[in-house]
PDB file of N, CA and C in Angstrom:
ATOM      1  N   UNK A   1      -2.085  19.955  32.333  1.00  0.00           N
ATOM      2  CA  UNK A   1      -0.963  19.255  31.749  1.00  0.00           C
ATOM      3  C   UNK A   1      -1.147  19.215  30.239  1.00  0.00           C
ATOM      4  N   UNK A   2       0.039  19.366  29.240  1.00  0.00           N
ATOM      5  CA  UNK A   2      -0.116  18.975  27.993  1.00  0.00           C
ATOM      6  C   UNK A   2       1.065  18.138  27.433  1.00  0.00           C
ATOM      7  N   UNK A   3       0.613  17.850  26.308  1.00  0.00           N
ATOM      8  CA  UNK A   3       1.826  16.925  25.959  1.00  0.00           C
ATOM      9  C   UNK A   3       2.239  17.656  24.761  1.00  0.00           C
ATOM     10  N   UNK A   4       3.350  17.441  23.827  1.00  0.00           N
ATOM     11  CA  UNK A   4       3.873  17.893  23.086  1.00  0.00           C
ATOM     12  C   UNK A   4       4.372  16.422  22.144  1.00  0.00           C
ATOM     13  N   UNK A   5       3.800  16.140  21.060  1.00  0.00           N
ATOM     14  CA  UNK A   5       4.140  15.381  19.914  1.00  0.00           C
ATOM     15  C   UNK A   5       4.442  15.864  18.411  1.00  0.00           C
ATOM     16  N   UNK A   6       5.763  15.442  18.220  1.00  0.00           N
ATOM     17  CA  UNK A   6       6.280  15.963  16.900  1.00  0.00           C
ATOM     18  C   UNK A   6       6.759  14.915  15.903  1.00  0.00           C
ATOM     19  N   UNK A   7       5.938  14.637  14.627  1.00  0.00           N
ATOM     20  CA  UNK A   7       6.210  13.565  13.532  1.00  0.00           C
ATOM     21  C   UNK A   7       7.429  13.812  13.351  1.00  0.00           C
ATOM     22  N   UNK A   8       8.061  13.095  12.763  1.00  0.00           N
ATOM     23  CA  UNK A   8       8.815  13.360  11.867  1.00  0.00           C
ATOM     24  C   UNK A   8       9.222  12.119  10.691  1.00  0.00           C
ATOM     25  N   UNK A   9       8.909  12.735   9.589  1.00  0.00           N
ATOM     26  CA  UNK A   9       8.537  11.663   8.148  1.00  0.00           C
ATOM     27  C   UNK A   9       9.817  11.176   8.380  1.00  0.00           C
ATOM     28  N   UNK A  10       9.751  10.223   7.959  1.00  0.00           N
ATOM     29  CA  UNK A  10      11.371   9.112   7.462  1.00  0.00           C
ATOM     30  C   UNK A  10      11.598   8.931   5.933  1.00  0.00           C
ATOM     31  N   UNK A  11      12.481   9.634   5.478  1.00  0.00           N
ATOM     32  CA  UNK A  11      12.059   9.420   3.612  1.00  0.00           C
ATOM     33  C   UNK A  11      12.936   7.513   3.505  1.00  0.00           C
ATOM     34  N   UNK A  12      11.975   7.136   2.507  1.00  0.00           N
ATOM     35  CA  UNK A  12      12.363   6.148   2.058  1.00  0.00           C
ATOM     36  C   UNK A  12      13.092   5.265   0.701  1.00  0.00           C
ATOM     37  N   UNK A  13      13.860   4.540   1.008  1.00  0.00           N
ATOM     38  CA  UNK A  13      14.814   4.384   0.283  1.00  0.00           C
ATOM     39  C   UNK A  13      14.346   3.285  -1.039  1.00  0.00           C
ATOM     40  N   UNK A  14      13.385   2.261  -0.481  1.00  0.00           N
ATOM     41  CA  UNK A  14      13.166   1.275  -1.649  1.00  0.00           C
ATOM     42  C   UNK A  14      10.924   1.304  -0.888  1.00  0.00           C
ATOM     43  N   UNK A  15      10.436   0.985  -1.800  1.00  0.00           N
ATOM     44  CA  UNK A  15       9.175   0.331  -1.493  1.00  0.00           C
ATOM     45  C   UNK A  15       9.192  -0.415  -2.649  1.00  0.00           C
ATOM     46  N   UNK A  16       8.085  -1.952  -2.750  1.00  0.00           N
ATOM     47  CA  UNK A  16       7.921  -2.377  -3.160  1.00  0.00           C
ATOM     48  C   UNK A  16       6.421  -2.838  -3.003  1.00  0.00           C
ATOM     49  N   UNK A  17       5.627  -3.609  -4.011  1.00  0.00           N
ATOM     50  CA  UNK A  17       4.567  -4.259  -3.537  1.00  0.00           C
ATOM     51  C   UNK A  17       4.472  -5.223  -4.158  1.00  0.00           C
ATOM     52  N   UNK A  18       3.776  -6.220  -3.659  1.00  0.00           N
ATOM     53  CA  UNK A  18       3.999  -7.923  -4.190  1.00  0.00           C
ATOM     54  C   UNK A  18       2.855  -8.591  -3.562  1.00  0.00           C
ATOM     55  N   UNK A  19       2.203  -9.570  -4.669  1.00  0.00           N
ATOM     56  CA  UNK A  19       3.108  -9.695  -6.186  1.00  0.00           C
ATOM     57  C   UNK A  19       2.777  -8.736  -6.461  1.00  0.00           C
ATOM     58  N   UNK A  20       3.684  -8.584  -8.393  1.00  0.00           N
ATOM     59  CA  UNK A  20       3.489  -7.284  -8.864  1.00  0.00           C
ATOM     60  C   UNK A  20       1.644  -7.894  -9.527  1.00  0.00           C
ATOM     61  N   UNK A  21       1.002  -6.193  -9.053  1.00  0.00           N
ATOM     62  CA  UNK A  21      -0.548  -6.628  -9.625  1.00  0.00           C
ATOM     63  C   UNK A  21      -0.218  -6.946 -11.527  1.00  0.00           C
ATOM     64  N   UNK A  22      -1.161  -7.689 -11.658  1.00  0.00           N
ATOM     65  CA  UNK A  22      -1.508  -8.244 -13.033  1.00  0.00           C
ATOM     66  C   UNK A  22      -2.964  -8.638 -13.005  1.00  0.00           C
ATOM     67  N   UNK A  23      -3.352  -9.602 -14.012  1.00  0.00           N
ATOM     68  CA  UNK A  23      -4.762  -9.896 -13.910  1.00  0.00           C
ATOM     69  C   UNK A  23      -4.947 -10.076 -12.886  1.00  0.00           C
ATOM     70  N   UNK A  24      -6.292 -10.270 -12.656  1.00  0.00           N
ATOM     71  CA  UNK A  24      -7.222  -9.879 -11.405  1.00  0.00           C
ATOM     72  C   UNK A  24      -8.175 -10.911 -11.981  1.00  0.00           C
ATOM     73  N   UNK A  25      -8.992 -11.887 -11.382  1.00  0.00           N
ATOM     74  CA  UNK A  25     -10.249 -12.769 -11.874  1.00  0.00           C
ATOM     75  C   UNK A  25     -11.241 -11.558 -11.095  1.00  0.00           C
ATOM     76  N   UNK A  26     -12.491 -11.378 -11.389  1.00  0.00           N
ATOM     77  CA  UNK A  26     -13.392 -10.648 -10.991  1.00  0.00           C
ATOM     78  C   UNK A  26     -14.013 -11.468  -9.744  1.00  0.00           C
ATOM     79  N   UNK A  27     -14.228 -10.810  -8.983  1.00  0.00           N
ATOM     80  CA  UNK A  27     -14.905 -11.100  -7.494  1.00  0.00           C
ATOM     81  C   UNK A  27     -13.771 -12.251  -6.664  1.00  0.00           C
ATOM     82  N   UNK A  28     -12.352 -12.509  -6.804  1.00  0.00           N
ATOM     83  CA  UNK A  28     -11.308 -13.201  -6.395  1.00  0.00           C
ATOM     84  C   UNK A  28     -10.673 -11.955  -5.573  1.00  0.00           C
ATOM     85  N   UNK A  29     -10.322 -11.751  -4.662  1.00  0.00           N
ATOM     86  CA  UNK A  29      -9.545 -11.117  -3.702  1.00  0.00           C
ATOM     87  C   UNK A  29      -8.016 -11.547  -4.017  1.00  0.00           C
ATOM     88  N   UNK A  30      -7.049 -10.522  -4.108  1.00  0.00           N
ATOM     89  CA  UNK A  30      -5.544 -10.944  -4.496  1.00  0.00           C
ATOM     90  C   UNK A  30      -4.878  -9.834  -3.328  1.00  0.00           C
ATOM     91  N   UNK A  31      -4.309 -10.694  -2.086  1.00  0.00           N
ATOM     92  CA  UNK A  31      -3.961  -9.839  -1.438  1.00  0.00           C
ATOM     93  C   UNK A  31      -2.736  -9.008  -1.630  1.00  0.00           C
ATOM     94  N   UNK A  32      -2.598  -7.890  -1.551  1.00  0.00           N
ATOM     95  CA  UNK A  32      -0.799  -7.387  -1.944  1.00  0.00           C
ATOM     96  C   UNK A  32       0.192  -7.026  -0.781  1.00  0.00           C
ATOM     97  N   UNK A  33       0.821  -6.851  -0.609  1.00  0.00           N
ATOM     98  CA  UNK A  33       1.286  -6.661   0.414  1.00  0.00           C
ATOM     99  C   UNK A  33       3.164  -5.338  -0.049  1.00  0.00           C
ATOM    100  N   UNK A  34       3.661  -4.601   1.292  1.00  0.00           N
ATOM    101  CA  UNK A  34       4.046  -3.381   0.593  1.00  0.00           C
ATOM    102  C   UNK A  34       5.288  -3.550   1.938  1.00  0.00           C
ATOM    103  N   UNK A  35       6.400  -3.629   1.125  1.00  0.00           N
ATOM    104  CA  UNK A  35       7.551  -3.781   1.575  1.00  0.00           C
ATOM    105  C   UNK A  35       8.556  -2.109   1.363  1.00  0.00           C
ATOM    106  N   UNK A  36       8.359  -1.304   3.186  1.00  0.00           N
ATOM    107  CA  UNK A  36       9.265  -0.300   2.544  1.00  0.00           C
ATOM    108  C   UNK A  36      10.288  -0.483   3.713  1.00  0.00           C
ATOM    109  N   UNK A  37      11.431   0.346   3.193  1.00  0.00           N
ATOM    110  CA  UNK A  37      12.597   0.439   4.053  1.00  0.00           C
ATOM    111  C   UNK A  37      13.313   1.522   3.946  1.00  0.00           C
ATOM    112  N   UNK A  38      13.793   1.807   5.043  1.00  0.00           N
ATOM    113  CA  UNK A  38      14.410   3.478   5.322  1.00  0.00           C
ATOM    114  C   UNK A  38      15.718   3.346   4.277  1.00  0.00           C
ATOM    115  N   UNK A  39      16.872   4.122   4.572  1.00  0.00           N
ATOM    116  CA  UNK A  39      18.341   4.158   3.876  1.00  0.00           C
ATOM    117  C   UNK A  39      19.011   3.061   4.496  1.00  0.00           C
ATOM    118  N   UNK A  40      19.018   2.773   5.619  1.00  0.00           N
ATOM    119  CA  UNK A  40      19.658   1.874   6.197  1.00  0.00           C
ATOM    120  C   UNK A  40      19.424  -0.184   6.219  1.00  0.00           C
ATOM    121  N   UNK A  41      17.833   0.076   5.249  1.00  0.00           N
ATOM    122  CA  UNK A  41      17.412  -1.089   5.246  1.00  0.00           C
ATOM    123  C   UNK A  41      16.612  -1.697   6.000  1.00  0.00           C
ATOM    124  N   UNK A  42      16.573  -1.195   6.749  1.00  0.00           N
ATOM    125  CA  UNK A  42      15.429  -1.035   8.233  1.00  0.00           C
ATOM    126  C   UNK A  42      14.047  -1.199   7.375  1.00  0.00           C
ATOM    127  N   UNK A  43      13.288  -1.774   7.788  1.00  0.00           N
ATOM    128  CA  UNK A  43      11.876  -1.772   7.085  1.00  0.00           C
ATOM    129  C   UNK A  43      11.041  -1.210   8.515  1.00  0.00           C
ATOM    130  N   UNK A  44      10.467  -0.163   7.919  1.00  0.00           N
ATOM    131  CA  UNK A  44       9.710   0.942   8.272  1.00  0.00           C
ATOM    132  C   UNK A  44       7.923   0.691   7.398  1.00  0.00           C
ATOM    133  N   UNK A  45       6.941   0.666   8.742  1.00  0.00           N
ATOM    134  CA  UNK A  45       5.644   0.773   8.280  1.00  0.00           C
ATOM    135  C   UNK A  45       5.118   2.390   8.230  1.00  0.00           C
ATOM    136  N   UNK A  46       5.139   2.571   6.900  1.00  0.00           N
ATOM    137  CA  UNK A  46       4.517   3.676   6.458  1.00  0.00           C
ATOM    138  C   UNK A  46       3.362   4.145   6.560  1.00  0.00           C
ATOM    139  N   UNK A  47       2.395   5.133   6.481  1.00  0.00           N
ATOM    140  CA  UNK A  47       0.673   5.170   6.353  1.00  0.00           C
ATOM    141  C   UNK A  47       0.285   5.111   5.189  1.00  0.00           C
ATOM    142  N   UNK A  48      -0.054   4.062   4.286  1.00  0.00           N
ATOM    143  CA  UNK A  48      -0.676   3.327   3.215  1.00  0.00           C
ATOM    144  C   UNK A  48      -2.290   3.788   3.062  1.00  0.00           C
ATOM    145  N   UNK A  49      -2.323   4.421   1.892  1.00  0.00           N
ATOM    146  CA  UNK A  49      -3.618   4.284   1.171  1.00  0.00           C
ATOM    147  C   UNK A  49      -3.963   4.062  -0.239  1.00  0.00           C
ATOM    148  N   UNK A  50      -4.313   3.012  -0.112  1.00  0.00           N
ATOM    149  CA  UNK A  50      -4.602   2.075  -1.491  1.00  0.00           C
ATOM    150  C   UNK A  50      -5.797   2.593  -2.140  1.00  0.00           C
ATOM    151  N   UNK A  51      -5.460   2.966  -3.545  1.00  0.00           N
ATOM    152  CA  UNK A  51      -6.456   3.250  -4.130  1.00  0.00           C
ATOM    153  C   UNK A  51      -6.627   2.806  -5.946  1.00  0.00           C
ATOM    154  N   UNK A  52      -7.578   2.696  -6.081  1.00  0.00           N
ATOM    155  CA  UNK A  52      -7.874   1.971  -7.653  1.00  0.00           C
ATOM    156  C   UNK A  52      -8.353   2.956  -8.622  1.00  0.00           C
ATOM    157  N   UNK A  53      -7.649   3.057  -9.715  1.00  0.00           N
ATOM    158  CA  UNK A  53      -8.225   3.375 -10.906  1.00  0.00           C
ATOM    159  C   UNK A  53      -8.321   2.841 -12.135  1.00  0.00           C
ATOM    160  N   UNK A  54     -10.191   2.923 -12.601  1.00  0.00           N
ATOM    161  CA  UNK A  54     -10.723   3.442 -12.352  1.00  0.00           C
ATOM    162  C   UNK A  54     -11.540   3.202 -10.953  1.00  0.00           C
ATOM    163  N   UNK A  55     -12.492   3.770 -10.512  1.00  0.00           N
ATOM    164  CA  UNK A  55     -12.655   3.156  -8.680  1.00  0.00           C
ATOM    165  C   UNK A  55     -13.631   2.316  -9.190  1.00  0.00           C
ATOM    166  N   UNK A  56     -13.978   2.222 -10.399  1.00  0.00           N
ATOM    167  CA  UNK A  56     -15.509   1.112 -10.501  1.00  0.00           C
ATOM    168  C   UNK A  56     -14.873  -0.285 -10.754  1.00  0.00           C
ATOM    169  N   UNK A  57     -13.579  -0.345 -11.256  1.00  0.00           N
ATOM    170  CA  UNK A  57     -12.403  -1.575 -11.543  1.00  0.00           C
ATOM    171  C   UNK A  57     -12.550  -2.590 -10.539  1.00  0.00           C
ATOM    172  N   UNK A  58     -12.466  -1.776  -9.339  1.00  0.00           N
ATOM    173  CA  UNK A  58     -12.008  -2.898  -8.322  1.00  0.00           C
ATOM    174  C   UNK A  58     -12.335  -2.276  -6.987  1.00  0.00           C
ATOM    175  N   UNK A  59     -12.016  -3.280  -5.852  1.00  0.00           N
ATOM    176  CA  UNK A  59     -11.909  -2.381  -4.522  1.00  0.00           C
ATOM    177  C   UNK A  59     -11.168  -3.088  -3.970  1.00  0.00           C
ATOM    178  N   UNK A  60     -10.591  -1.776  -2.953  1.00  0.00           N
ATOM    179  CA  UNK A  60      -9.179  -2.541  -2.529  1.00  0.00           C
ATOM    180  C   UNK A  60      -9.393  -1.986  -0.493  1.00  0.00           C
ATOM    181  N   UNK A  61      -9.515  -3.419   0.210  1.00  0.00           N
ATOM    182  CA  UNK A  61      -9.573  -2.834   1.375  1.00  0.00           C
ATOM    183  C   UNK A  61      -7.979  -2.204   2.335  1.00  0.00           C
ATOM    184  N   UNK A  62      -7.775  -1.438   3.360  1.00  0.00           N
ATOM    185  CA  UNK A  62      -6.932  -1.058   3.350  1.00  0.00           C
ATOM    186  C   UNK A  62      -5.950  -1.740   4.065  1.00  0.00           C
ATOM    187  N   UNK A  63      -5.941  -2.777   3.973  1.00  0.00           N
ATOM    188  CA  UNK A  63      -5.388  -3.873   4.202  1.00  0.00           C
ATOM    189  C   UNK A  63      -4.021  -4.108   3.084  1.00  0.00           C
ATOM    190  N   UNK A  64      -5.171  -4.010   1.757  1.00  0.00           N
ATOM    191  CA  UNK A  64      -4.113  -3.853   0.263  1.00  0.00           C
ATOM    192  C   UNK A  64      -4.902  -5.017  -0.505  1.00  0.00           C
ATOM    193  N   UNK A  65      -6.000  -5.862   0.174  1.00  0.00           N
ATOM    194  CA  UNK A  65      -6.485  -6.828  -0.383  1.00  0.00           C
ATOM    195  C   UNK A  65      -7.424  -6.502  -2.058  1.00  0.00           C
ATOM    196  N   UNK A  66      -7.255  -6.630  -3.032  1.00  0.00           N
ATOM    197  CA  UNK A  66      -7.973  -5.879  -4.179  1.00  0.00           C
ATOM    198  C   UNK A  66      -8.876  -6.735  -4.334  1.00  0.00           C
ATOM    199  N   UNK A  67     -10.078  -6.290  -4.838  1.00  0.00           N
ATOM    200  CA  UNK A  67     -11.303  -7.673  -6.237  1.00  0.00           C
ATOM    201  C   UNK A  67     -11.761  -6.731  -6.704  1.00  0.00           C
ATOM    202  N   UNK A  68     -11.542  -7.580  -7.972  1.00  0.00           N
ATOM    203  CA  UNK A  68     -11.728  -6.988  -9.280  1.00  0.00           C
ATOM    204  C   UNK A  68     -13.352  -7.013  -9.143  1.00  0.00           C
ATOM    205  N   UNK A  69     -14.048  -5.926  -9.891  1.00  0.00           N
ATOM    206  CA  UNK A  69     -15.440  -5.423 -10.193  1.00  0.00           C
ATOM    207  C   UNK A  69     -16.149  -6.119 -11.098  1.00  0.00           C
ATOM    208  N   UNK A  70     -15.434  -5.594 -12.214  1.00  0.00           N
ATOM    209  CA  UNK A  70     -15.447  -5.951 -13.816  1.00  0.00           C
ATOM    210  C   UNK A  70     -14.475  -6.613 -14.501  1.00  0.00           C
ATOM    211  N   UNK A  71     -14.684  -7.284 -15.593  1.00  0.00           N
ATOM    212  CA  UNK A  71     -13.808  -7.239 -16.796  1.00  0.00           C
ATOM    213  C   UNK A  71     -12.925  -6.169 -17.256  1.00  0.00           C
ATOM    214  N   UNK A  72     -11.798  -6.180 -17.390  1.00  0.00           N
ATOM    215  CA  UNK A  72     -11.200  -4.890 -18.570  1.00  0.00           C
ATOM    216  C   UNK A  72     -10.513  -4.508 -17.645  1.00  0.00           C
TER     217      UNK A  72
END
């Protein structure tokens, strides 16, 4: 037996993420969170990968949760 699975991307009409990032206190976790939605308004969970630059700045689990590293 096999199965047969076929993606198919949904392009999207608005994303957002909130709050918008700004300062960061160092070693404080600021969770973000990522609001997208198809054409129709429909909010659609996308596959999210959060990433920081520079990567020594901060870390961000993939959750979306960030803490800051350093200063600057």
């Amino acid at each position: 037996a096999s199965v047969e699975l076929r993606v198919v991307p949904v392009p999207l009409a608005h994303l957002a993420i909130t709050p918008i990032p700004g300062d960061l206190v160092v070693g404080v976790a600021r969770p973000l969170t990522l609001d997208a939605r198809d054409r129709n308004g429909v909010a659609v969970s996308p596959a999210v990968r959060w990433t920081v630059e520079p990567p020594d700045a901060a870390t961000v689990a993939p959750t979306g949760s960030v803490i800051a590293q350093r200063a600057g």
